[in-house]
Amino acid sequence: SFLLLCFRTSLVAPLIFGLLLQPPLIQLSMATKPNIVLLMADDLGIGDVGCYGNDTIRTPNIDRLAKEGVKLTQHIAAAPLCTPSRAAFLTGRYPLRSGMDAINNYRVLFWNGGSGGLPPNETTFAKILQQQGYSTGLIGKWHQGINCESRNDHCHHPLNHGFDYFYGMPFTLISDCQPTETPEMDRAFRRKLWLSTQMIGLVTLTAALGRLTGLVSVSWKMLTCLAGFSLLFFVSWFSSYGFVRYWNCIIMRNHEITEQPMVTERTTPLILRESLSFIERNKHKPFLLFLSFLHSHTPLLTTERFLGKSSHGLYGDNVEEMDWMAGQVLDAIDKEGLKNTTLVYFASDHGGWLERQEGKRQLGGWNGIYRGGKAMGGWEGGIRVPGIFRWPGVLPAGIAIDEPTSLMDIYPTVVHLAGGVLPQDRVIDGRDLMPLLQGTVEHSEHEFLFHYCGIHLHAVRWHQKDSGAIWKAHYVTPIFRPLGAGGCYDRGFCPCFGEGVTHHDPPLLFDLSQDPSEARPLSADTEPLFDTVIKKIGRAIEEHRRTLTPVPEQLSVYNVVWKPWLQPCCGTFPFCWCDKEGDN
């Protein structure tokens, strides 16, 4: 028995000693509710950031986050456009589960006066953190809708989705917000409407002249009807598209409109001021700050201080200003003594917009070595984004993790850290990242990730953990124009379906661990595992589809179109104008 006791002691002693030597990081994360600061760029390409390989755009503050934290090199957006990607981020679910992915060519919310948006029955991470005693704030871009049935029901508003405080744009920044810029919204459709109006007007004018000169026998009644139709047609579309700046380019504080239209020259300093003020007001209790930058979406609002300072024109200036803003937020966290109790996360909502150009000016981002960009649901350039976490003393510093992770993973990660419980009545597609970030597990929990373009499944990624291979099968890819180009420069956006895409049977297969640029498709002749991999992915798709249930389509044509009775208005509709920031 003495020998047995000695043997047991010899086993237990090293175990206890090993536990004592464990760094305190793992226990700390469980014992405290950290502040959570989420920084999300808009349309930023993974190739635009220094710590991801860019050596010409200066991003010292984002690079500092990576140096002091964990950098994810395979961080994937759930959609290649703003509205669906952010819906997935907020809910931890693929956007088609909440009806926030497109069934048609209207792939994002188009109007503040539309009825579509993040459904009230979706539970965001903000709502759970709010229930856990957090002060929750959203500063910047929302783009998840405002109203459902009346001008002030605010059913989709941030305050109805768990945020105590909101300051920013309920919509998204577009070039129409800047009077000096060429209009961006629905540009091709608007041209068709103008052309149709001119043609109808020309027909009406010709008929009237013919009647007056006696060359055409047309009754005055018919001419009156034709003129009335011309006027009605013009008013029907110009009442919305003619006033985009007033309808969409507004700033709100909570439910109150403070600028309509927004004064773009002061938007950046006001968003920064509001962010720093939120930290100052809430420094004595746990808080969630979601700073949703308007950078680096066109029209690339950039203050005088940063204009002309980068090597990449206005786009580079804008990215460098965003980095400076991020630095101001990090400095405020340090100044308040909150650095070691704050989890900071930085990402982009999707890849850079390759086709966004005006003449010779490139106004969209760069996606590094990755193929494709914004709006492309399958190619890596549209969905692989920066992803950085920092929490000194809890997460290791200066490491990179090359495992498949998703923007949807933020949901379970922050809910877990806040002591909350994930909803049990719905599928949550995200996975808690803390074990991976802290190094207690080697692999991501994601075996498969599904890459949608609207409601159309374009590609699937399989992480074969035993071999380290990351297989990706493309079932649909966009047709690039001109041929050989890396984007759909003829359209400005790559489509999800129709004549602008190619269907692949068998699918294009790549091993991203060997070919991250997706330049060399594999075949049954060149890859012995080709058939096995395709079958495995096919079974995963069938299993995934069994988890989908029908929901109302938030991006249907009816939900997307402008409805005057839903238009937020600072004044008496249609006389909507105010500048409360200027008055202050």
PDB file of C-alpha atoms in Angstrom, residues 224-492:
ATOM      1  CA  THR A 224     -54.713  65.109 -71.658  1.00  0.00           C
ATOM      2  CA  CYS A 225     -54.549  61.429 -70.615  1.00  0.00           C
ATOM      3  CA  LEU A 226     -51.124  61.069 -72.250  1.00  0.00           C
ATOM      4  CA  ALA A 227     -49.809  64.201 -70.522  1.00  0.00           C
ATOM      5  CA  GLY A 228     -51.255  63.034 -67.197  1.00  0.00           C
ATOM      6  CA  PHE A 229     -49.606  59.638 -67.605  1.00  0.00           C
ATOM      7  CA  SER A 230     -46.248  61.309 -68.434  1.00  0.00           C
ATOM      8  CA  LEU A 231     -46.459  63.458 -65.321  1.00  0.00           C
ATOM      9  CA  LEU A 232     -47.600  60.564 -63.116  1.00  0.00           C
ATOM     10  CA  PHE A 233     -44.775  58.341 -64.369  1.00  0.00           C
ATOM     11  CA  PHE A 234     -42.195  61.045 -63.715  1.00  0.00           C
ATOM     12  CA  VAL A 235     -43.509  61.842 -60.214  1.00  0.00           C
ATOM     13  CA  SER A 236     -43.760  58.120 -59.321  1.00  0.00           C
ATOM     14  CA  TRP A 237     -40.013  57.604 -59.576  1.00  0.00           C
ATOM     15  CA  PHE A 238     -38.576  61.097 -59.130  1.00  0.00           C
ATOM     16  CA  SER A 239     -40.282  61.470 -55.722  1.00  0.00           C
ATOM     17  CA  SER A 240     -37.941  58.746 -54.478  1.00  0.00           C
ATOM     18  CA  TYR A 241     -34.825  58.767 -56.696  1.00  0.00           C
ATOM     19  CA  GLY A 242     -34.822  62.543 -57.068  1.00  0.00           C
ATOM     20  CA  PHE A 243     -34.437  63.025 -53.307  1.00  0.00           C
ATOM     21  CA  VAL A 244     -32.138  60.155 -52.292  1.00  0.00           C
ATOM     22  CA  ARG A 245     -29.964  62.510 -50.240  1.00  0.00           C
ATOM     23  CA  TYR A 246     -32.947  63.560 -48.117  1.00  0.00           C
ATOM     24  CA  TRP A 247     -34.513  60.114 -47.767  1.00  0.00           C
ATOM     25  CA  ASN A 248     -31.417  57.953 -47.157  1.00  0.00           C
ATOM     26  CA  CYS A 249     -28.601  60.217 -45.978  1.00  0.00           C
ATOM     27  CA  ILE A 250     -29.770  60.955 -42.461  1.00  0.00           C
ATOM     28  CA  ILE A 251     -28.206  60.840 -38.996  1.00  0.00           C
ATOM     29  CA  MET A 252     -30.164  59.657 -35.959  1.00  0.00           C
ATOM     30  CA  ARG A 253     -29.574  59.726 -32.225  1.00  0.00           C
ATOM     31  CA  ASN A 254     -31.708  56.929 -30.802  1.00  0.00           C
ATOM     32  CA  HIS A 255     -35.151  57.533 -32.392  1.00  0.00           C
ATOM     33  CA  GLU A 256     -34.560  61.204 -33.160  1.00  0.00           C
ATOM     34  CA  ILE A 257     -33.312  62.469 -36.529  1.00  0.00           C
ATOM     35  CA  THR A 258     -30.545  65.021 -35.941  1.00  0.00           C
ATOM     36  CA  GLU A 259     -29.509  65.718 -39.552  1.00  0.00           C
ATOM     37  CA  GLN A 260     -31.624  65.376 -42.687  1.00  0.00           C
ATOM     38  CA  PRO A 261     -29.751  65.390 -44.969  1.00  0.00           C
ATOM     39  CA  MET A 262     -26.506  64.649 -43.154  1.00  0.00           C
ATOM     40  CA  VAL A 263     -23.719  67.235 -43.229  1.00  0.00           C
ATOM     41  CA  THR A 264     -20.921  65.003 -44.505  1.00  0.00           C
ATOM     42  CA  GLU A 265     -18.083  67.388 -43.546  1.00  0.00           C
ATOM     43  CA  ARG A 266     -18.652  66.750 -39.844  1.00  0.00           C
ATOM     44  CA  THR A 267     -19.815  63.110 -39.878  1.00  0.00           C
ATOM     45  CA  THR A 268     -16.402  61.592 -39.075  1.00  0.00           C
ATOM     46  CA  PRO A 269     -15.575  63.833 -36.083  1.00  0.00           C
ATOM     47  CA  LEU A 270     -19.092  63.366 -34.689  1.00  0.00           C
ATOM     48  CA  ILE A 271     -18.921  59.567 -34.918  1.00  0.00           C
ATOM     49  CA  LEU A 272     -15.546  59.594 -33.179  1.00  0.00           C
ATOM     50  CA  ARG A 273     -16.802  61.997 -30.503  1.00  0.00           C
ATOM     51  CA  GLU A 274     -19.843  59.813 -29.829  1.00  0.00           C
ATOM     52  CA  SER A 275     -17.666  56.682 -29.542  1.00  0.00           C
ATOM     53  CA  LEU A 276     -15.283  58.260 -27.041  1.00  0.00           C
ATOM     54  CA  SER A 277     -18.198  59.736 -25.093  1.00  0.00           C
ATOM     55  CA  PHE A 278     -19.861  56.304 -24.847  1.00  0.00           C
ATOM     56  CA  ILE A 279     -16.681  54.809 -23.350  1.00  0.00           C
ATOM     57  CA  GLU A 280     -16.375  57.713 -20.892  1.00  0.00           C
ATOM     58  CA  ARG A 281     -20.026  57.424 -19.766  1.00  0.00           C
ATOM     59  CA  ASN A 282     -19.896  53.668 -19.251  1.00  0.00           C
ATOM     60  CA  LYS A 283     -16.370  53.054 -17.937  1.00  0.00           C
ATOM     61  CA  HIS A 284     -17.566  51.978 -14.478  1.00  0.00           C
ATOM     62  CA  LYS A 285     -19.712  49.044 -15.671  1.00  0.00           C
ATOM     63  CA  PRO A 286     -19.465  46.415 -18.417  1.00  0.00           C
ATOM     64  CA  PHE A 287     -20.233  47.857 -21.832  1.00  0.00           C
ATOM     65  CA  LEU A 288     -20.564  46.740 -25.435  1.00  0.00           C
ATOM     66  CA  LEU A 289     -19.528  49.303 -28.039  1.00  0.00           C
ATOM     67  CA  PHE A 290     -20.132  48.372 -31.662  1.00  0.00           C
ATOM     68  CA  LEU A 291     -18.316  51.045 -33.690  1.00  0.00           C
ATOM     69  CA  SER A 292     -19.549  50.400 -37.213  1.00  0.00           C
ATOM     70  CA  PHE A 293     -17.360  52.646 -39.376  1.00  0.00           C
ATOM     71  CA  LEU A 294     -18.684  54.445 -42.448  1.00  0.00           C
ATOM     72  CA  HIS A 295     -15.100  54.079 -43.766  1.00  0.00           C
ATOM     73  CA  SER A 296     -14.139  52.807 -46.356  1.00  0.00           C
ATOM     74  CA  HIS A 297     -17.418  52.895 -48.319  1.00  0.00           C
ATOM     75  CA  THR A 298     -17.857  55.394 -51.128  1.00  0.00           C
ATOM     76  CA  PRO A 299     -17.987  58.396 -51.270  1.00  0.00           C
ATOM     77  CA  LEU A 300     -14.998  57.930 -48.932  1.00  0.00           C
ATOM     78  CA  LEU A 301     -15.694  60.804 -46.527  1.00  0.00           C
ATOM     79  CA  THR A 302     -12.243  61.981 -45.436  1.00  0.00           C
ATOM     80  CA  THR A 303     -11.347  65.026 -43.375  1.00  0.00           C
ATOM     81  CA  GLU A 304      -8.868  67.657 -44.576  1.00  0.00           C
ATOM     82  CA  ARG A 305      -6.168  66.342 -42.252  1.00  0.00           C
ATOM     83  CA  PHE A 306      -5.851  63.063 -44.197  1.00  0.00           C
ATOM     84  CA  LEU A 307      -6.533  64.174 -47.785  1.00  0.00           C
ATOM     85  CA  GLY A 308      -3.618  63.549 -50.124  1.00  0.00           C
ATOM     86  CA  LYS A 309      -1.533  61.881 -47.413  1.00  0.00           C
ATOM     87  CA  SER A 310      -1.522  58.265 -48.639  1.00  0.00           C
ATOM     88  CA  SER A 311       0.054  56.576 -51.654  1.00  0.00           C
ATOM     89  CA  HIS A 312      -3.324  55.265 -52.851  1.00  0.00           C
ATOM     90  CA  GLY A 313      -5.398  58.354 -53.554  1.00  0.00           C
ATOM     91  CA  LEU A 314      -8.667  59.056 -51.773  1.00  0.00           C
ATOM     92  CA  TYR A 315      -9.248  55.395 -50.894  1.00  0.00           C
ATOM     93  CA  GLY A 316      -5.882  55.119 -49.138  1.00  0.00           C
ATOM     94  CA  ASP A 317      -6.492  58.454 -47.348  1.00  0.00           C
ATOM     95  CA  ASN A 318      -9.821  57.124 -46.100  1.00  0.00           C
ATOM     96  CA  VAL A 319      -8.359  53.856 -44.794  1.00  0.00           C
ATOM     97  CA  GLU A 320      -5.575  55.725 -42.991  1.00  0.00           C
ATOM     98  CA  GLU A 321      -8.144  58.015 -41.358  1.00  0.00           C
ATOM     99  CA  MET A 322     -10.157  54.984 -40.208  1.00  0.00           C
ATOM    100  CA  ASP A 323      -7.002  53.513 -38.692  1.00  0.00           C
ATOM    101  CA  TRP A 324      -6.423  56.805 -36.843  1.00  0.00           C
ATOM    102  CA  MET A 325     -10.004  56.689 -35.509  1.00  0.00           C
ATOM    103  CA  ALA A 326      -9.412  53.131 -34.287  1.00  0.00           C
ATOM    104  CA  GLY A 327      -6.249  54.403 -32.569  1.00  0.00           C
ATOM    105  CA  GLN A 328      -8.243  57.140 -30.808  1.00  0.00           C
ATOM    106  CA  VAL A 329     -10.646  54.521 -29.443  1.00  0.00           C
ATOM    107  CA  LEU A 330      -7.762  52.295 -28.286  1.00  0.00           C
ATOM    108  CA  ASP A 331      -6.098  55.296 -26.618  1.00  0.00           C
ATOM    109  CA  ALA A 332      -9.350  56.109 -24.791  1.00  0.00           C
ATOM    110  CA  ILE A 333      -9.531  52.518 -23.511  1.00  0.00           C
ATOM    111  CA  ASP A 334      -5.913  52.787 -22.281  1.00  0.00           C
ATOM    112  CA  LYS A 335      -6.484  56.208 -20.723  1.00  0.00           C
ATOM    113  CA  GLU A 336      -9.458  54.954 -18.706  1.00  0.00           C
ATOM    114  CA  GLY A 337      -7.405  52.000 -17.439  1.00  0.00           C
ATOM    115  CA  LEU A 338      -9.647  49.505 -19.267  1.00  0.00           C
ATOM    116  CA  LYS A 339      -7.099  47.820 -21.545  1.00  0.00           C
ATOM    117  CA  ASN A 340      -6.808  44.592 -19.538  1.00  0.00           C
ATOM    118  CA  THR A 341     -10.564  44.278 -19.031  1.00  0.00           C
ATOM    119  CA  THR A 342     -11.607  44.964 -22.628  1.00  0.00           C
ATOM    120  CA  LEU A 343     -11.878  42.544 -25.536  1.00  0.00           C
ATOM    121  CA  VAL A 344     -11.290  44.481 -28.777  1.00  0.00           C
ATOM    122  CA  TYR A 345     -12.222  42.978 -32.142  1.00  0.00           C
ATOM    123  CA  PHE A 346     -11.552  44.395 -35.609  1.00  0.00           C
ATOM    124  CA  ALA A 347     -12.978  43.124 -38.914  1.00  0.00           C
ATOM    125  CA  SER A 348     -14.524  44.169 -42.220  1.00  0.00           C
ATOM    126  CA  ASP A 349     -18.073  43.234 -43.227  1.00  0.00           C
ATOM    127  CA  HIS A 350     -16.869  41.684 -46.528  1.00  0.00           C
ATOM    128  CA  GLY A 351     -14.201  42.069 -49.201  1.00  0.00           C
ATOM    129  CA  GLY A 352     -13.187  45.197 -51.120  1.00  0.00           C
ATOM    130  CA  TRP A 353     -15.191  46.464 -54.097  1.00  0.00           C
ATOM    131  CA  LEU A 354     -12.937  45.898 -57.101  1.00  0.00           C
ATOM    132  CA  GLU A 355     -15.247  47.418 -59.713  1.00  0.00           C
ATOM    133  CA  ARG A 356     -15.846  50.698 -57.887  1.00  0.00           C
ATOM    134  CA  GLN A 357     -14.109  53.204 -60.118  1.00  0.00           C
ATOM    135  CA  GLU A 358     -14.728  56.733 -61.403  1.00  0.00           C
ATOM    136  CA  GLY A 359     -12.684  57.265 -64.548  1.00  0.00           C
ATOM    137  CA  LYS A 360      -9.120  56.344 -63.612  1.00  0.00           C
ATOM    138  CA  ARG A 361      -9.770  56.666 -59.870  1.00  0.00           C
ATOM    139  CA  GLN A 362      -9.946  53.366 -57.956  1.00  0.00           C
ATOM    140  CA  LEU A 363     -12.472  53.928 -55.154  1.00  0.00           C
ATOM    141  CA  GLY A 364     -12.749  50.343 -53.921  1.00  0.00           C
ATOM    142  CA  GLY A 365     -10.435  48.130 -51.900  1.00  0.00           C
ATOM    143  CA  TRP A 366      -7.828  45.476 -52.615  1.00  0.00           C
ATOM    144  CA  ASN A 367      -8.173  41.848 -51.567  1.00  0.00           C
ATOM    145  CA  GLY A 368      -4.523  40.849 -51.666  1.00  0.00           C
ATOM    146  CA  ILE A 369      -3.776  37.472 -53.202  1.00  0.00           C
ATOM    147  CA  TYR A 370      -7.426  36.412 -53.078  1.00  0.00           C
ATOM    148  CA  ARG A 371      -9.600  36.130 -56.155  1.00  0.00           C
ATOM    149  CA  GLY A 372     -12.756  38.211 -56.527  1.00  0.00           C
ATOM    150  CA  GLY A 373     -14.289  40.846 -54.278  1.00  0.00           C
ATOM    151  CA  LYS A 374     -17.449  42.432 -52.904  1.00  0.00           C
ATOM    152  CA  ALA A 375     -20.746  40.906 -54.122  1.00  0.00           C
ATOM    153  CA  MET A 376     -19.069  37.590 -55.055  1.00  0.00           C
ATOM    154  CA  GLY A 377     -20.433  34.899 -52.752  1.00  0.00           C
ATOM    155  CA  GLY A 378     -17.912  32.174 -53.507  1.00  0.00           C
ATOM    156  CA  TRP A 379     -14.482  33.581 -54.334  1.00  0.00           C
ATOM    157  CA  GLU A 380     -12.253  34.280 -51.329  1.00  0.00           C
ATOM    158  CA  GLY A 381     -11.764  37.975 -52.163  1.00  0.00           C
ATOM    159  CA  GLY A 382     -15.441  38.658 -51.491  1.00  0.00           C
ATOM    160  CA  ILE A 383     -15.627  36.949 -48.112  1.00  0.00           C
ATOM    161  CA  ARG A 384     -12.160  36.577 -46.534  1.00  0.00           C
ATOM    162  CA  VAL A 385     -11.680  39.578 -44.241  1.00  0.00           C
ATOM    163  CA  PRO A 386      -9.345  40.823 -41.505  1.00  0.00           C
ATOM    164  CA  GLY A 387     -10.150  39.417 -38.069  1.00  0.00           C
ATOM    165  CA  ILE A 388      -8.178  40.541 -34.986  1.00  0.00           C
ATOM    166  CA  PHE A 389      -8.817  39.993 -31.254  1.00  0.00           C
ATOM    167  CA  ARG A 390      -6.982  41.655 -28.380  1.00  0.00           C
ATOM    168  CA  TRP A 391      -7.429  41.068 -24.666  1.00  0.00           C
ATOM    169  CA  PRO A 392      -4.146  41.485 -22.770  1.00  0.00           C
ATOM    170  CA  GLY A 393      -3.519  38.843 -20.124  1.00  0.00           C
ATOM    171  CA  VAL A 394      -6.284  36.610 -21.456  1.00  0.00           C
ATOM    172  CA  LEU A 395      -5.373  36.121 -25.120  1.00  0.00           C
ATOM    173  CA  PRO A 396      -1.812  35.525 -26.281  1.00  0.00           C
ATOM    174  CA  ALA A 397      -0.046  38.323 -28.165  1.00  0.00           C
ATOM    175  CA  GLY A 398       1.409  38.346 -31.652  1.00  0.00           C
ATOM    176  CA  ILE A 399       0.089  35.036 -32.942  1.00  0.00           C
ATOM    177  CA  ALA A 400      -1.722  34.151 -36.168  1.00  0.00           C
ATOM    178  CA  ILE A 401      -4.301  31.372 -36.490  1.00  0.00           C
ATOM    179  CA  ASP A 402      -4.950  29.873 -39.925  1.00  0.00           C
ATOM    180  CA  GLU A 403      -8.192  28.052 -39.131  1.00  0.00           C
ATOM    181  CA  PRO A 404     -11.607  28.647 -40.748  1.00  0.00           C
ATOM    182  CA  THR A 405     -13.558  31.111 -38.596  1.00  0.00           C
ATOM    183  CA  SER A 406     -16.617  33.228 -39.299  1.00  0.00           C
ATOM    184  CA  LEU A 407     -18.009  36.658 -38.475  1.00  0.00           C
ATOM    185  CA  MET A 408     -20.937  34.636 -37.069  1.00  0.00           C
ATOM    186  CA  ASP A 409     -18.584  33.333 -34.361  1.00  0.00           C
ATOM    187  CA  ILE A 410     -18.602  36.701 -32.585  1.00  0.00           C
ATOM    188  CA  TYR A 411     -22.165  36.006 -31.428  1.00  0.00           C
ATOM    189  CA  PRO A 412     -21.523  32.910 -29.273  1.00  0.00           C
ATOM    190  CA  THR A 413     -18.109  34.237 -28.221  1.00  0.00           C
ATOM    191  CA  VAL A 414     -19.380  37.468 -26.669  1.00  0.00           C
ATOM    192  CA  VAL A 415     -22.554  35.849 -25.296  1.00  0.00           C
ATOM    193  CA  HIS A 416     -20.387  33.276 -23.497  1.00  0.00           C
ATOM    194  CA  LEU A 417     -18.035  35.954 -22.112  1.00  0.00           C
ATOM    195  CA  ALA A 418     -20.998  37.971 -20.829  1.00  0.00           C
ATOM    196  CA  GLY A 419     -22.386  34.960 -18.971  1.00  0.00           C
ATOM    197  CA  GLY A 420     -25.396  34.701 -21.278  1.00  0.00           C
ATOM    198  CA  VAL A 421     -27.072  31.646 -22.772  1.00  0.00           C
ATOM    199  CA  LEU A 422     -27.485  31.069 -26.500  1.00  0.00           C
ATOM    200  CA  PRO A 423     -31.095  30.883 -27.772  1.00  0.00           C
ATOM    201  CA  GLN A 424     -32.221  27.255 -27.734  1.00  0.00           C
ATOM    202  CA  ASP A 425     -35.151  27.658 -30.139  1.00  0.00           C
ATOM    203  CA  ARG A 426     -33.119  28.271 -33.300  1.00  0.00           C
ATOM    204  CA  VAL A 427     -29.985  27.186 -35.131  1.00  0.00           C
ATOM    205  CA  ILE A 428     -26.892  29.231 -34.251  1.00  0.00           C
ATOM    206  CA  ASP A 429     -24.241  28.763 -36.936  1.00  0.00           C
ATOM    207  CA  GLY A 430     -21.413  30.571 -35.116  1.00  0.00           C
ATOM    208  CA  ARG A 431     -18.998  28.841 -32.716  1.00  0.00           C
ATOM    209  CA  ASP A 432     -17.370  30.144 -29.520  1.00  0.00           C
ATOM    210  CA  LEU A 433     -13.850  31.220 -30.499  1.00  0.00           C
ATOM    211  CA  MET A 434     -12.326  31.528 -27.010  1.00  0.00           C
ATOM    212  CA  PRO A 435     -10.816  28.007 -26.867  1.00  0.00           C
ATOM    213  CA  LEU A 436      -9.189  28.540 -30.284  1.00  0.00           C
ATOM    214  CA  LEU A 437      -7.996  32.062 -29.446  1.00  0.00           C
ATOM    215  CA  GLN A 438      -6.516  30.957 -26.115  1.00  0.00           C
ATOM    216  CA  GLY A 439      -4.825  27.931 -27.663  1.00  0.00           C
ATOM    217  CA  THR A 440      -6.668  25.299 -25.607  1.00  0.00           C
ATOM    218  CA  VAL A 441      -7.825  23.643 -28.849  1.00  0.00           C
ATOM    219  CA  GLU A 442      -5.894  23.278 -32.077  1.00  0.00           C
ATOM    220  CA  HIS A 443      -8.710  23.393 -34.625  1.00  0.00           C
ATOM    221  CA  SER A 444     -11.755  25.525 -35.346  1.00  0.00           C
ATOM    222  CA  GLU A 445     -15.113  23.903 -34.613  1.00  0.00           C
ATOM    223  CA  HIS A 446     -16.232  24.603 -38.184  1.00  0.00           C
ATOM    224  CA  GLU A 447     -16.012  21.530 -40.372  1.00  0.00           C
ATOM    225  CA  PHE A 448     -18.093  23.070 -43.172  1.00  0.00           C
ATOM    226  CA  LEU A 449     -18.820  26.686 -44.110  1.00  0.00           C
ATOM    227  CA  PHE A 450     -21.469  27.487 -46.738  1.00  0.00           C
ATOM    228  CA  HIS A 451     -20.891  30.429 -49.032  1.00  0.00           C
ATOM    229  CA  TYR A 452     -24.078  32.018 -50.333  1.00  0.00           C
ATOM    230  CA  CYS A 453     -24.717  34.700 -52.923  1.00  0.00           C
ATOM    231  CA  GLY A 454     -28.215  35.838 -52.053  1.00  0.00           C
ATOM    232  CA  ILE A 455     -30.164  32.633 -51.394  1.00  0.00           C
ATOM    233  CA  HIS A 456     -28.041  30.799 -53.972  1.00  0.00           C
ATOM    234  CA  LEU A 457     -25.352  28.463 -52.657  1.00  0.00           C
ATOM    235  CA  HIS A 458     -22.199  29.242 -54.655  1.00  0.00           C
ATOM    236  CA  ALA A 459     -19.487  27.360 -52.762  1.00  0.00           C
ATOM    237  CA  VAL A 460     -18.750  25.176 -49.728  1.00  0.00           C
ATOM    238  CA  ARG A 461     -15.565  24.851 -47.681  1.00  0.00           C
ATOM    239  CA  TRP A 462     -14.621  21.609 -45.911  1.00  0.00           C
ATOM    240  CA  HIS A 463     -11.914  21.673 -43.273  1.00  0.00           C
ATOM    241  CA  GLN A 464     -10.482  18.142 -43.278  1.00  0.00           C
ATOM    242  CA  LYS A 465      -8.914  18.357 -39.853  1.00  0.00           C
ATOM    243  CA  ASP A 466      -6.988  15.062 -39.902  1.00  0.00           C
ATOM    244  CA  SER A 467      -5.032  16.065 -43.033  1.00  0.00           C
ATOM    245  CA  GLY A 468      -5.026  19.858 -42.697  1.00  0.00           C
ATOM    246  CA  ALA A 469      -6.533  20.243 -46.167  1.00  0.00           C
ATOM    247  CA  ILE A 470      -9.137  22.963 -46.729  1.00  0.00           C
ATOM    248  CA  TRP A 471     -11.221  21.908 -49.682  1.00  0.00           C
ATOM    249  CA  LYS A 472     -13.497  24.371 -51.423  1.00  0.00           C
ATOM    250  CA  ALA A 473     -16.039  23.387 -54.055  1.00  0.00           C
ATOM    251  CA  HIS A 474     -17.575  26.062 -56.327  1.00  0.00           C
ATOM    252  CA  TYR A 475     -20.968  25.166 -57.786  1.00  0.00           C
ATOM    253  CA  VAL A 476     -21.615  28.613 -59.294  1.00  0.00           C
ATOM    254  CA  THR A 477     -19.160  31.364 -60.253  1.00  0.00           C
ATOM    255  CA  PRO A 478     -19.741  34.809 -61.813  1.00  0.00           C
ATOM    256  CA  ILE A 479     -18.638  35.453 -65.384  1.00  0.00           C
ATOM    257  CA  PHE A 480     -15.945  38.135 -65.318  1.00  0.00           C
ATOM    258  CA  ARG A 481     -16.096  40.895 -67.918  1.00  0.00           C
ATOM    259  CA  PRO A 482     -14.008  41.780 -69.762  1.00  0.00           C
ATOM    260  CA  LEU A 483     -12.697  38.242 -70.123  1.00  0.00           C
ATOM    261  CA  GLY A 484      -9.600  37.693 -68.018  1.00  0.00           C
ATOM    262  CA  ALA A 485     -10.470  40.527 -65.630  1.00  0.00           C
ATOM    263  CA  GLY A 486     -10.910  39.804 -61.933  1.00  0.00           C
ATOM    264  CA  GLY A 487     -14.401  41.260 -61.648  1.00  0.00           C
ATOM    265  CA  CYS A 488     -17.660  42.167 -63.389  1.00  0.00           C
ATOM    266  CA  TYR A 489     -16.544  45.558 -64.663  1.00  0.00           C
ATOM    267  CA  ASP A 490     -19.325  45.647 -67.273  1.00  0.00           C
ATOM    268  CA  ARG A 491     -22.020  45.559 -64.556  1.00  0.00           C
ATOM    269  CA  GLY A 492     -20.259  47.114 -61.561  1.00  0.00           C
TER     270      GLY A 492
END
